[in-house]
Coordinates of N, CA and C in Angstrom, one line a residue:
X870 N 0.9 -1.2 0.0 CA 0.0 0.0 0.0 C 0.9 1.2 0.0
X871 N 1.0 2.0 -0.4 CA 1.6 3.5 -1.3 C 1.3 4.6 -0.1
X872 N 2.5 4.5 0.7 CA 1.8 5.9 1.6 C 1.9 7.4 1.2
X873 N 1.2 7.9 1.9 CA 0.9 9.5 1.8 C 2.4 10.2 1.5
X874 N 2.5 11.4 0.9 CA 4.2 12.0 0.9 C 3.9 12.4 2.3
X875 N 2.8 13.0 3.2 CA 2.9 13.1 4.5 C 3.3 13.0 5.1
X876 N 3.4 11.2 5.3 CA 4.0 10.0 6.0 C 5.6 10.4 6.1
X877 N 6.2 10.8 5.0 CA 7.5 10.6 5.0 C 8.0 11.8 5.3
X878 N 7.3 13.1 5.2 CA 8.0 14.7 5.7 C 7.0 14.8 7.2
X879 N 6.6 14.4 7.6 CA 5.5 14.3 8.8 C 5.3 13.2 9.4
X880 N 6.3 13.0 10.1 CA 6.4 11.6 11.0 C 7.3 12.2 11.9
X881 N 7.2 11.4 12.9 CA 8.0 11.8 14.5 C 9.1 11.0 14.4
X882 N 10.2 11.6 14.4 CA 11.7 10.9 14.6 C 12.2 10.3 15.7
X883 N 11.2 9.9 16.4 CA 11.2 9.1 17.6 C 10.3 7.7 17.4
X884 N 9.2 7.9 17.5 CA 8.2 6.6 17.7 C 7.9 6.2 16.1
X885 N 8.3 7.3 15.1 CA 8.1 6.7 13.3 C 6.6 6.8 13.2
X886 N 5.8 7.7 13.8 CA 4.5 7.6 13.6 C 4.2 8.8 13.1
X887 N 3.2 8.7 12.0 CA 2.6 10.2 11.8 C 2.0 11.4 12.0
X888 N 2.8 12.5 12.2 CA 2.6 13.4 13.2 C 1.2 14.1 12.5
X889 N 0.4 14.8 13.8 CA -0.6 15.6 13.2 C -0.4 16.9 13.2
X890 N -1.6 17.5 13.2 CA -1.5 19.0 12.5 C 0.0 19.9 13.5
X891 N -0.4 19.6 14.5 CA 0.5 20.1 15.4 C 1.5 19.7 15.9
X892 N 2.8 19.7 15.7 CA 4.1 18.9 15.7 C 5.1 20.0 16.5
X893 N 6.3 19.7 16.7 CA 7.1 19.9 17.5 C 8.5 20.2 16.9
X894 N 9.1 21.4 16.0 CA 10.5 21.6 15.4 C 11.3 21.8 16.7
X895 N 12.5 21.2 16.9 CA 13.7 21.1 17.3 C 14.6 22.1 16.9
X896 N 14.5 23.5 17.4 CA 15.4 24.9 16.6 C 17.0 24.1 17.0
X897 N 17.4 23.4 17.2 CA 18.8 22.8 17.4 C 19.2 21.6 16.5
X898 N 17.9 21.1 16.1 CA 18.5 20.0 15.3 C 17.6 20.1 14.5
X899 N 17.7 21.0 13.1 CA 17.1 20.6 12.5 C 15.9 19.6 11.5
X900 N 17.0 18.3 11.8 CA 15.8 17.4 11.1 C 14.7 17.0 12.5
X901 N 15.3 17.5 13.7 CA 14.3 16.7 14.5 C 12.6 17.5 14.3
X902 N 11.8 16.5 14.1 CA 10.3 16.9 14.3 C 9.8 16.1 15.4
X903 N 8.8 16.0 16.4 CA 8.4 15.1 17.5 C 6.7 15.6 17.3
X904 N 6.4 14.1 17.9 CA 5.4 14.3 17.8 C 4.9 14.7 19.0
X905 N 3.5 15.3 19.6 CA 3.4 15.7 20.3 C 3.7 14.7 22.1
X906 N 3.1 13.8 22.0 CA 3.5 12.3 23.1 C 5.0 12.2 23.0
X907 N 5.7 12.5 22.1 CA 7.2 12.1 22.7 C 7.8 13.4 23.3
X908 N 7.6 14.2 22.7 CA 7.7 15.5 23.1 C 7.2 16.2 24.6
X909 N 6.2 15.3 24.6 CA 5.6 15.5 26.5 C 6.4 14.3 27.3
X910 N 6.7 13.4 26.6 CA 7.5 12.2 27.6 C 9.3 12.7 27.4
X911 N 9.7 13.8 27.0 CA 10.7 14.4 27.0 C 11.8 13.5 27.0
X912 N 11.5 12.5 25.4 CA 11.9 11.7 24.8 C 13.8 12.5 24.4
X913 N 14.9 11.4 25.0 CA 15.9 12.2 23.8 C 16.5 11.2 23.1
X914 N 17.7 11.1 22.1 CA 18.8 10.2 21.6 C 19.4 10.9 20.4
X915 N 20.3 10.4 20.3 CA 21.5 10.9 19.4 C 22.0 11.8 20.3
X916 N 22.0 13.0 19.2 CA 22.5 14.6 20.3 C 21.1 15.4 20.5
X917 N 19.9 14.7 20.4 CA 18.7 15.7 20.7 C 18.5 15.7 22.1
X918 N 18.6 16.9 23.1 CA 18.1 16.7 23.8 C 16.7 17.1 24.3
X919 N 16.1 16.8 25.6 CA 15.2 17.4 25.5 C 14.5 18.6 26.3
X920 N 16.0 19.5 26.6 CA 16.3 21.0 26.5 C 16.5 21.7 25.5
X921 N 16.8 21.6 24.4 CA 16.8 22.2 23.4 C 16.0 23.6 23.1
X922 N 16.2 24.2 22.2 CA 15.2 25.4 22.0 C 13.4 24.8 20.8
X923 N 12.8 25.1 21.2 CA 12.1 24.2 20.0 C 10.5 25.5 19.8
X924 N 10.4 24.8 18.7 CA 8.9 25.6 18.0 C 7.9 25.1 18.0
X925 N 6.7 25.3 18.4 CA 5.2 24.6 18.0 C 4.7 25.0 16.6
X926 N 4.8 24.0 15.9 CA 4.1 24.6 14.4 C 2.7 23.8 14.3
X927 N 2.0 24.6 13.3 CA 0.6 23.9 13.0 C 0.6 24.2 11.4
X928 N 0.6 23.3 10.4 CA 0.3 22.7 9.0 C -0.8 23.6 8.8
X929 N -1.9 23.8 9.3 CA -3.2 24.6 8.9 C -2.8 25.5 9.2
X930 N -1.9 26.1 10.5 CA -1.5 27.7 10.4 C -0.7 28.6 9.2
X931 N -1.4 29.4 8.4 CA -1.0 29.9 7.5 C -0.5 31.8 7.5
X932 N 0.5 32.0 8.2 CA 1.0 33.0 8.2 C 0.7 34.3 7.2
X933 N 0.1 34.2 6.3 CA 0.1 34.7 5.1 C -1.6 35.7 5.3
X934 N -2.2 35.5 6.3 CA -3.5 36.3 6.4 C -3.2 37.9 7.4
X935 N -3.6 38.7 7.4 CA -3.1 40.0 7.5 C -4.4 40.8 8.6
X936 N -3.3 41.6 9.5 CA -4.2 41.6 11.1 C -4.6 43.3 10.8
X937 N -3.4 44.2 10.2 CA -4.1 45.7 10.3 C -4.2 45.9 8.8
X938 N -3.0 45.6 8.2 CA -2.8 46.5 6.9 C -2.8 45.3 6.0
X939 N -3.0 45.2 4.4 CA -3.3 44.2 3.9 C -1.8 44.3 3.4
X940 N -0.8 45.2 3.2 CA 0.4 44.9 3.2 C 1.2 44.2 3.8
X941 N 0.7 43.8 4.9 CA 1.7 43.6 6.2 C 1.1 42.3 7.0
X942 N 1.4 41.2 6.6 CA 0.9 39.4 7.1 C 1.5 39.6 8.4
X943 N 0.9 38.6 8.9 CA 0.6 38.2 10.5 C 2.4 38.2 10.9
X944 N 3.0 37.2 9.9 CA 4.1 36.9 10.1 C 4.9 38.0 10.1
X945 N 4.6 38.7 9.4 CA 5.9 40.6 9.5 C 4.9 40.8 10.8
X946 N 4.1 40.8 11.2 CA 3.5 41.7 12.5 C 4.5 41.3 13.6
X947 N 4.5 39.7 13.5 CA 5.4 39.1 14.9 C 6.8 39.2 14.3
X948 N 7.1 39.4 13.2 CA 8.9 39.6 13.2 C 8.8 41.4 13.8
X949 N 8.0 42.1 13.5 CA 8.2 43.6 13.7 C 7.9 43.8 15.4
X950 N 7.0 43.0 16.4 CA 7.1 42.9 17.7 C 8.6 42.5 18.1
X951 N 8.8 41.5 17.7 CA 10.1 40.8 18.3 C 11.5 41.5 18.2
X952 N 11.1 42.0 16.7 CA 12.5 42.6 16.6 C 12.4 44.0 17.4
X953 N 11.6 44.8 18.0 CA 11.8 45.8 18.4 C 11.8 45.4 20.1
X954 N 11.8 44.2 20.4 CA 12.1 43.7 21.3 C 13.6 43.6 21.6
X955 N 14.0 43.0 20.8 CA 15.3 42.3 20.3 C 16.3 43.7 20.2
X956 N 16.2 44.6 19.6 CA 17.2 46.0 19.3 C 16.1 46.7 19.7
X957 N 15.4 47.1 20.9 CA 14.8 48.1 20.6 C 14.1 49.2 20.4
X958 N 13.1 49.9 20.7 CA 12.0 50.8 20.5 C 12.7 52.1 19.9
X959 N 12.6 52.4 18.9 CA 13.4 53.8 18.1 C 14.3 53.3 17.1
X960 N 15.1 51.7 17.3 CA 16.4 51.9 16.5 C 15.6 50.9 15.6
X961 N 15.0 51.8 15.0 CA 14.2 51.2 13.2 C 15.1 50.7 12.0
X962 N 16.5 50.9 12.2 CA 17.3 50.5 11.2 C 18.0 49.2 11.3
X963 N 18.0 49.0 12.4 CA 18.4 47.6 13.1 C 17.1 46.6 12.3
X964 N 15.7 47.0 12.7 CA 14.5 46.7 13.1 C 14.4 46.3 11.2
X965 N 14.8 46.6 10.6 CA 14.2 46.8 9.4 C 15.1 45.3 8.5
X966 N 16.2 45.6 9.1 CA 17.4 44.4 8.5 C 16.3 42.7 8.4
X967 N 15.5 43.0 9.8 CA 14.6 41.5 9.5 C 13.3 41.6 8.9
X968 N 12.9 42.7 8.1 CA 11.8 43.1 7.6 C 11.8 43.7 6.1
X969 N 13.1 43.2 5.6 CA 13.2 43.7 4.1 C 12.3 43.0 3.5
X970 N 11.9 43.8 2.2 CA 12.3 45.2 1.8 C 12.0 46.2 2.6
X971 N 11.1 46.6 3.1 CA 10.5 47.7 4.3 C 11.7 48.2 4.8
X972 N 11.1 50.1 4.3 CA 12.2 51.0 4.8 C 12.4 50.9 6.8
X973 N 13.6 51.8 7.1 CA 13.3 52.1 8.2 C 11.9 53.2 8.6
X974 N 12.1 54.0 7.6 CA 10.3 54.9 7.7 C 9.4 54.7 7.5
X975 N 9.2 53.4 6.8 CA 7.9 52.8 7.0 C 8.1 52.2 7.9
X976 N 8.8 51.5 8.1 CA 8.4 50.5 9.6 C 8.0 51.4 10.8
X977 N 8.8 52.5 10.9 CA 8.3 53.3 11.9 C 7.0 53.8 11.9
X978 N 6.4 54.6 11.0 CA 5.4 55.4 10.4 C 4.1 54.0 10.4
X979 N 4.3 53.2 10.4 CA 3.5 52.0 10.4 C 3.3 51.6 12.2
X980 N 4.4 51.2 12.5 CA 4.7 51.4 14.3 C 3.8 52.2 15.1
X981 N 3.8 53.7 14.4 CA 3.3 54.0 15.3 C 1.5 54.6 14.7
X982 N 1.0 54.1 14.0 CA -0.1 54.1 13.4 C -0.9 53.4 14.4
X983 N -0.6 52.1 14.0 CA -1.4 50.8 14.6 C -0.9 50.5 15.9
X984 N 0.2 50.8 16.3 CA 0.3 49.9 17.7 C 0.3 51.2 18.9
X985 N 0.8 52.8 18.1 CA 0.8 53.4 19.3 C -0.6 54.5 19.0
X986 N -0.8 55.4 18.0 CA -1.7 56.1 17.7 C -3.3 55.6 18.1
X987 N -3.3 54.2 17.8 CA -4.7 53.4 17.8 C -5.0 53.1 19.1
X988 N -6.1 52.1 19.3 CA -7.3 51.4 20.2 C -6.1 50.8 21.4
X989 N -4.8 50.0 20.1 CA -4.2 49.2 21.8 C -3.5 50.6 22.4
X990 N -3.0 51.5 22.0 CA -2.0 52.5 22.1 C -2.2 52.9 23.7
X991 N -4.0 53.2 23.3 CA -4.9 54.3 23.8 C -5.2 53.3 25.3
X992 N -5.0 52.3 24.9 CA -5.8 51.2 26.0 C -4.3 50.5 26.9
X993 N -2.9 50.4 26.4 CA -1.9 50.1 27.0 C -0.5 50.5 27.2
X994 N -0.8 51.8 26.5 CA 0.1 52.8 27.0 C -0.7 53.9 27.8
X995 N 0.0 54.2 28.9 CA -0.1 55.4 29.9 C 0.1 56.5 29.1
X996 N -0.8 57.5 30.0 CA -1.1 59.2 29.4 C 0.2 59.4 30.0
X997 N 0.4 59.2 30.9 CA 1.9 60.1 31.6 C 2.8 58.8 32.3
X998 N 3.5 58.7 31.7 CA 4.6 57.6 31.6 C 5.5 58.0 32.9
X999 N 5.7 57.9 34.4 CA 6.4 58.6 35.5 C 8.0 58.3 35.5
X1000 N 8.8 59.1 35.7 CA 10.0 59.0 35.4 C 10.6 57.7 36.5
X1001 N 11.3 56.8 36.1 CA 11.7 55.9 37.0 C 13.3 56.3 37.1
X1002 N 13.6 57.6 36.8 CA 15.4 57.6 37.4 C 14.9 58.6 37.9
X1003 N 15.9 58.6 39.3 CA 16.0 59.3 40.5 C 17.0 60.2 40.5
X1004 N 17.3 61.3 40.3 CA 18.2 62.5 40.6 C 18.7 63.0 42.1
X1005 N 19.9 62.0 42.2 CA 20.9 62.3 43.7 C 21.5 63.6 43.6
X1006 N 21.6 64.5 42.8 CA 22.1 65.4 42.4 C 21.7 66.4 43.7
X1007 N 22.7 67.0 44.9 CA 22.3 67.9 45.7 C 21.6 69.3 45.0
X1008 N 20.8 69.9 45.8 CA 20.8 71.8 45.8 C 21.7 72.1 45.4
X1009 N 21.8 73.1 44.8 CA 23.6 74.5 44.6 C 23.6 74.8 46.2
X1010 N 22.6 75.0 47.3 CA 22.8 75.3 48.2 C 23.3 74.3 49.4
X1011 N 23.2 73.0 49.1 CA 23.9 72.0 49.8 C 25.1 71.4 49.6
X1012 N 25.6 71.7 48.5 CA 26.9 71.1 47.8 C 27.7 71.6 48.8
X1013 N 28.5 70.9 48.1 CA 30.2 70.7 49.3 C 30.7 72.4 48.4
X1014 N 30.7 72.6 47.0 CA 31.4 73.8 46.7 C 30.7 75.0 47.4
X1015 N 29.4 75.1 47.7 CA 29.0 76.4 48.0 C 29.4 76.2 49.2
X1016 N 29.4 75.9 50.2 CA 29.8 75.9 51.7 C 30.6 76.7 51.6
X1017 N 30.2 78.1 52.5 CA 31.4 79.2 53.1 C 32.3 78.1 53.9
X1018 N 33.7 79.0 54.1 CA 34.7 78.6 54.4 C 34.2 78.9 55.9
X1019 N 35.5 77.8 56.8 CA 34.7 78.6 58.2 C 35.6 79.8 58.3
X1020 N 35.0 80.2 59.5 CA 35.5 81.3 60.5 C 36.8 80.9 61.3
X1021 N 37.4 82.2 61.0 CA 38.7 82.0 61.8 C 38.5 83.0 62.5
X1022 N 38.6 82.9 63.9 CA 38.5 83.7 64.9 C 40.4 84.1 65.1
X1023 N 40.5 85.1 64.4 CA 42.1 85.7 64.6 C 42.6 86.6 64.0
X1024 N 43.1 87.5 64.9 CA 43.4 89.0 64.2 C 43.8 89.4 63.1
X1025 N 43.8 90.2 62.3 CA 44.1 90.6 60.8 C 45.7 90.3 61.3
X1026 N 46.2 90.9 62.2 CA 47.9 90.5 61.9 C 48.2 89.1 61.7
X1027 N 47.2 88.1 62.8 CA 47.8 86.9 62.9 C 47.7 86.3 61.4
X1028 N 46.4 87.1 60.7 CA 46.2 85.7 59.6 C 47.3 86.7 58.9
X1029 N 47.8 87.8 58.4 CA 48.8 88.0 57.5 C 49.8 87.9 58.4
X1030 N 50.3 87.4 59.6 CA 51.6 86.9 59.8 C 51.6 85.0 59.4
X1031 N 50.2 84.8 59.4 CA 49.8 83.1 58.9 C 50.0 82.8 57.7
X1032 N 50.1 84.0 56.6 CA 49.2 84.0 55.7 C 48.2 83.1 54.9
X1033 N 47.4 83.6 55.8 CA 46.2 82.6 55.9 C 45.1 83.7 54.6
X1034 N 44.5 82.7 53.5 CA 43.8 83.4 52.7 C 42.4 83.0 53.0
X1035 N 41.2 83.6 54.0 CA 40.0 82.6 53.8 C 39.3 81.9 53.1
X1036 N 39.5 83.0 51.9 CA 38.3 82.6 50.6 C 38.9 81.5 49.9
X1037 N 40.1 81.2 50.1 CA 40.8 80.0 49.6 C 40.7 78.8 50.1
X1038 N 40.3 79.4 51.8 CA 41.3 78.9 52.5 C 42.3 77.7 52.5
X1039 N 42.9 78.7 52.2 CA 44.5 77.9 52.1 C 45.5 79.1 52.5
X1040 N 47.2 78.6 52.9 CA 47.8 79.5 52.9 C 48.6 79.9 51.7
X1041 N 48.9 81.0 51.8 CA 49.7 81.3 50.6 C 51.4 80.8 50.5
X1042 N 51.6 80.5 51.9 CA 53.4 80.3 52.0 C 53.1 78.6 52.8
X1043 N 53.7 77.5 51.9 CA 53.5 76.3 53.1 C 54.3 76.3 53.8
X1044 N 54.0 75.4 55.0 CA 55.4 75.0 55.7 C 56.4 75.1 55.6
X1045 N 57.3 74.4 54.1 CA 58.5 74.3 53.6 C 57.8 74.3 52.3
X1046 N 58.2 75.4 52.0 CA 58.0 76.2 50.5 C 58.3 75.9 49.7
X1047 N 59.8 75.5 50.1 CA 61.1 74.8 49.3 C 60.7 73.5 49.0
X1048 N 60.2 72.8 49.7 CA 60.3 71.6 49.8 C 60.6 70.8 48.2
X1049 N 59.9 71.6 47.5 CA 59.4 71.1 46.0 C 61.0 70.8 45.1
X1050 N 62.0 71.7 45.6 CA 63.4 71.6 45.4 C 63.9 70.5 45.5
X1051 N 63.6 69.5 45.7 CA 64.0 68.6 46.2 C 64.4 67.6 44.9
X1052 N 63.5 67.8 44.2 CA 63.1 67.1 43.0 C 63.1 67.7 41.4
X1053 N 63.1 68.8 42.0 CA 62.7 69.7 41.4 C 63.9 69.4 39.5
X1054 N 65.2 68.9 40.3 CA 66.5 68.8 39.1 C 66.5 67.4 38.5
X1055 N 65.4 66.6 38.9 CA 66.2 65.2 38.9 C 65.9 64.9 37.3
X1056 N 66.6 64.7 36.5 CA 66.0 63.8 35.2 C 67.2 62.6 34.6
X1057 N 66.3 62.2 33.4 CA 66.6 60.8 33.4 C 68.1 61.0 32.7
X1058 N 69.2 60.6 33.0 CA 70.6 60.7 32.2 C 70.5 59.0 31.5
X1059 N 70.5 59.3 30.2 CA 71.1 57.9 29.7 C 72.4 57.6 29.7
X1060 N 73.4 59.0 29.9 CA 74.7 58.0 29.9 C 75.7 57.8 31.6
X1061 N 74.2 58.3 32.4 CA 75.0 57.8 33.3 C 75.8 56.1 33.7
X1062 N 77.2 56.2 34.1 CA 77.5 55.1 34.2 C 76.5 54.1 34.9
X1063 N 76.5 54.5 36.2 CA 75.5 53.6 37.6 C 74.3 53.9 37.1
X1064 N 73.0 53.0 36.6 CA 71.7 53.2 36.3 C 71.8 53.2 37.7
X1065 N 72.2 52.6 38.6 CA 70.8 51.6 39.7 C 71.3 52.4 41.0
X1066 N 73.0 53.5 40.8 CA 72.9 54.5 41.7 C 71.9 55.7 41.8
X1067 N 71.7 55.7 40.5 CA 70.7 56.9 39.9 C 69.5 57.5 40.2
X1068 N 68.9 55.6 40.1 CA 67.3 55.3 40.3 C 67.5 55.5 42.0
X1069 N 68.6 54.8 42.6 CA 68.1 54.9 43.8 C 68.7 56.6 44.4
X1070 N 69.1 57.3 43.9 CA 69.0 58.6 44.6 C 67.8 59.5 43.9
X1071 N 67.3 59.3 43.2 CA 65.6 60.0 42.5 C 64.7 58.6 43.7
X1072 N 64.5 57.9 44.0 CA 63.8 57.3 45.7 C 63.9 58.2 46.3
X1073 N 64.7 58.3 46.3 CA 65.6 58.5 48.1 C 64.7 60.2 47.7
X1074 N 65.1 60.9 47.0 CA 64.6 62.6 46.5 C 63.3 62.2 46.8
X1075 N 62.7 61.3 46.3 CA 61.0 61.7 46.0 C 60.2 61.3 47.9
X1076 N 61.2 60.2 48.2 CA 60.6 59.8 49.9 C 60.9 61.2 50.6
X1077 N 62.1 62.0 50.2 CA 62.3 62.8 51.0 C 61.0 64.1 51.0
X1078 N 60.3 64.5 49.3 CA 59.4 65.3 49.6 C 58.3 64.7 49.6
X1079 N 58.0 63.4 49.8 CA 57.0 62.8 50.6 C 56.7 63.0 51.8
X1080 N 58.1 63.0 52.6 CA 58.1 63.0 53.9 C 57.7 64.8 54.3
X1081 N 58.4 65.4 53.2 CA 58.1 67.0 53.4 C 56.7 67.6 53.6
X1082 N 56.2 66.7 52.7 CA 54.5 66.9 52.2 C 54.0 66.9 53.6
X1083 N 54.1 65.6 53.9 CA 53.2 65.1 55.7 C 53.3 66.5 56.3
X1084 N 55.2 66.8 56.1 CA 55.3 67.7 57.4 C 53.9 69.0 57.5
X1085 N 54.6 69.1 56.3 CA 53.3 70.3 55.7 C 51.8 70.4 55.8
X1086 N 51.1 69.4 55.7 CA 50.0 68.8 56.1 C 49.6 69.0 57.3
X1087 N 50.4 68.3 58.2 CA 50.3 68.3 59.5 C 50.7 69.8 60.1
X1088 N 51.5 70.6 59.7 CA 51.2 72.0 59.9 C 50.1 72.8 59.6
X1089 N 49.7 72.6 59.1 CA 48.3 73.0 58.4 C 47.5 73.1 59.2
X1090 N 46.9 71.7 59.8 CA 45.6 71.2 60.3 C 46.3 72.0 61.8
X1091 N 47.3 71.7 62.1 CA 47.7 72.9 63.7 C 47.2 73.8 63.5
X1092 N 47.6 74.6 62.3 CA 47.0 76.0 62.2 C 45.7 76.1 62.2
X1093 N 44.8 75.3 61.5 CA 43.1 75.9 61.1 C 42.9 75.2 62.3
X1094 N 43.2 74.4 63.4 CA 42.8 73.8 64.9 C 43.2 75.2 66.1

């Protein structure tokens, strides 16, 4: 007896039985199709497993009938949701690469016809969409820059014998003024004989106005204390 071509593109690659309208594609393995019962007994062998990514298809479902525009089949409706899933809400150029021919301005100009201008638009998008980022950004009047400097309680001589600048506050002369001398000559000689006397007296220079620095520091905080 002569079977159906059916039989032989529509059969379950598991039990060899003929699948019905609604079958089971395997997006990982190609040839696999299942039928629905193997597919629920989470049948595997070879390399199929049965985690895989997979599709529900239906033979009677015909992608080709059209939901707003008679241009535009069922099938471009769910590639045009997903892809603006996928890349997107605005970046229509991206969106368009899975919807050729269709410009990026028609796809948009279409976008927002039917899904945002219209019935669902009106019915699942919000009138006033509330901002969900939060602005830590202080006052101008709370910021660390506007803060007056404090108060020094000390006589005009003491702060110009300090020289102490308030609006800076800072002084104009540090502890060891000089200090910066220190370093101030060191550079690199390539033909010095001794590299490794060299390196080690540019250390020794730079720990010394390290050590200068603290001093300075710590004179400082004496003074504005």
């Amino acid at each position: 007896m002569e079977k159906s071509s059916r039989s032989t593109e529509g059969s379950c690659v598991k039990c060899k039985s003929e699948t019905d309208n609604v079958f089971i594609q395997c997006q990982e393995c190609p040839k696999v199709q299942l039928c629905v019962r193997c597919f629920a007994h989470g049948e595997e062998f070879g390399g199929h497993l049965k985690t895989h990514a997979y599709i529900v298809k239906d033979r009677d479902f015909s992608p080709s009938f059209t939901v707003f525009n008679p241009k535009w089949t069922a099938s471009e409706e769910k590639i045009l949701l997903d892809s603006i899933e996928q890349y997107g809400l605005g970046n229509w150029e991206d969106v368009s690469k899975n919807l050729s021919p269709k410009t990026p301005k028609e796809i948009e100009t279409y976008y927002n016809k039917f899904y945002v201008q219209s019935i669902i638009g009106k019915v699942f998008i919000p009138s006033e969409i509330p901002n969900r980022m939060t602005d830590h950004t202080p006052a101008v009047h709370e910021c660390v820059i506007s803060v007056a400097p404090p108060e020094i309680e000390a006589s005009k001589e003491d702060l110009l014998r300090l020289a102490y600048m308030p609006n800076r506050d800072d002084y104009e002369y540090e502890f060891d003024n000089e200090a910066e001398h220190i370093v101030c000559n060191l550079y690199d000689d390539a033909n010095a004989d001794d590299i490794e006397k060299g390196a080690s007296s540019s250390f020794d220079a730079v720990d010394s106005l390290r050590y200068e620095m603290r001093d300075c520091d710590i004179n400082k905080d004496i003074n504005n204390e």
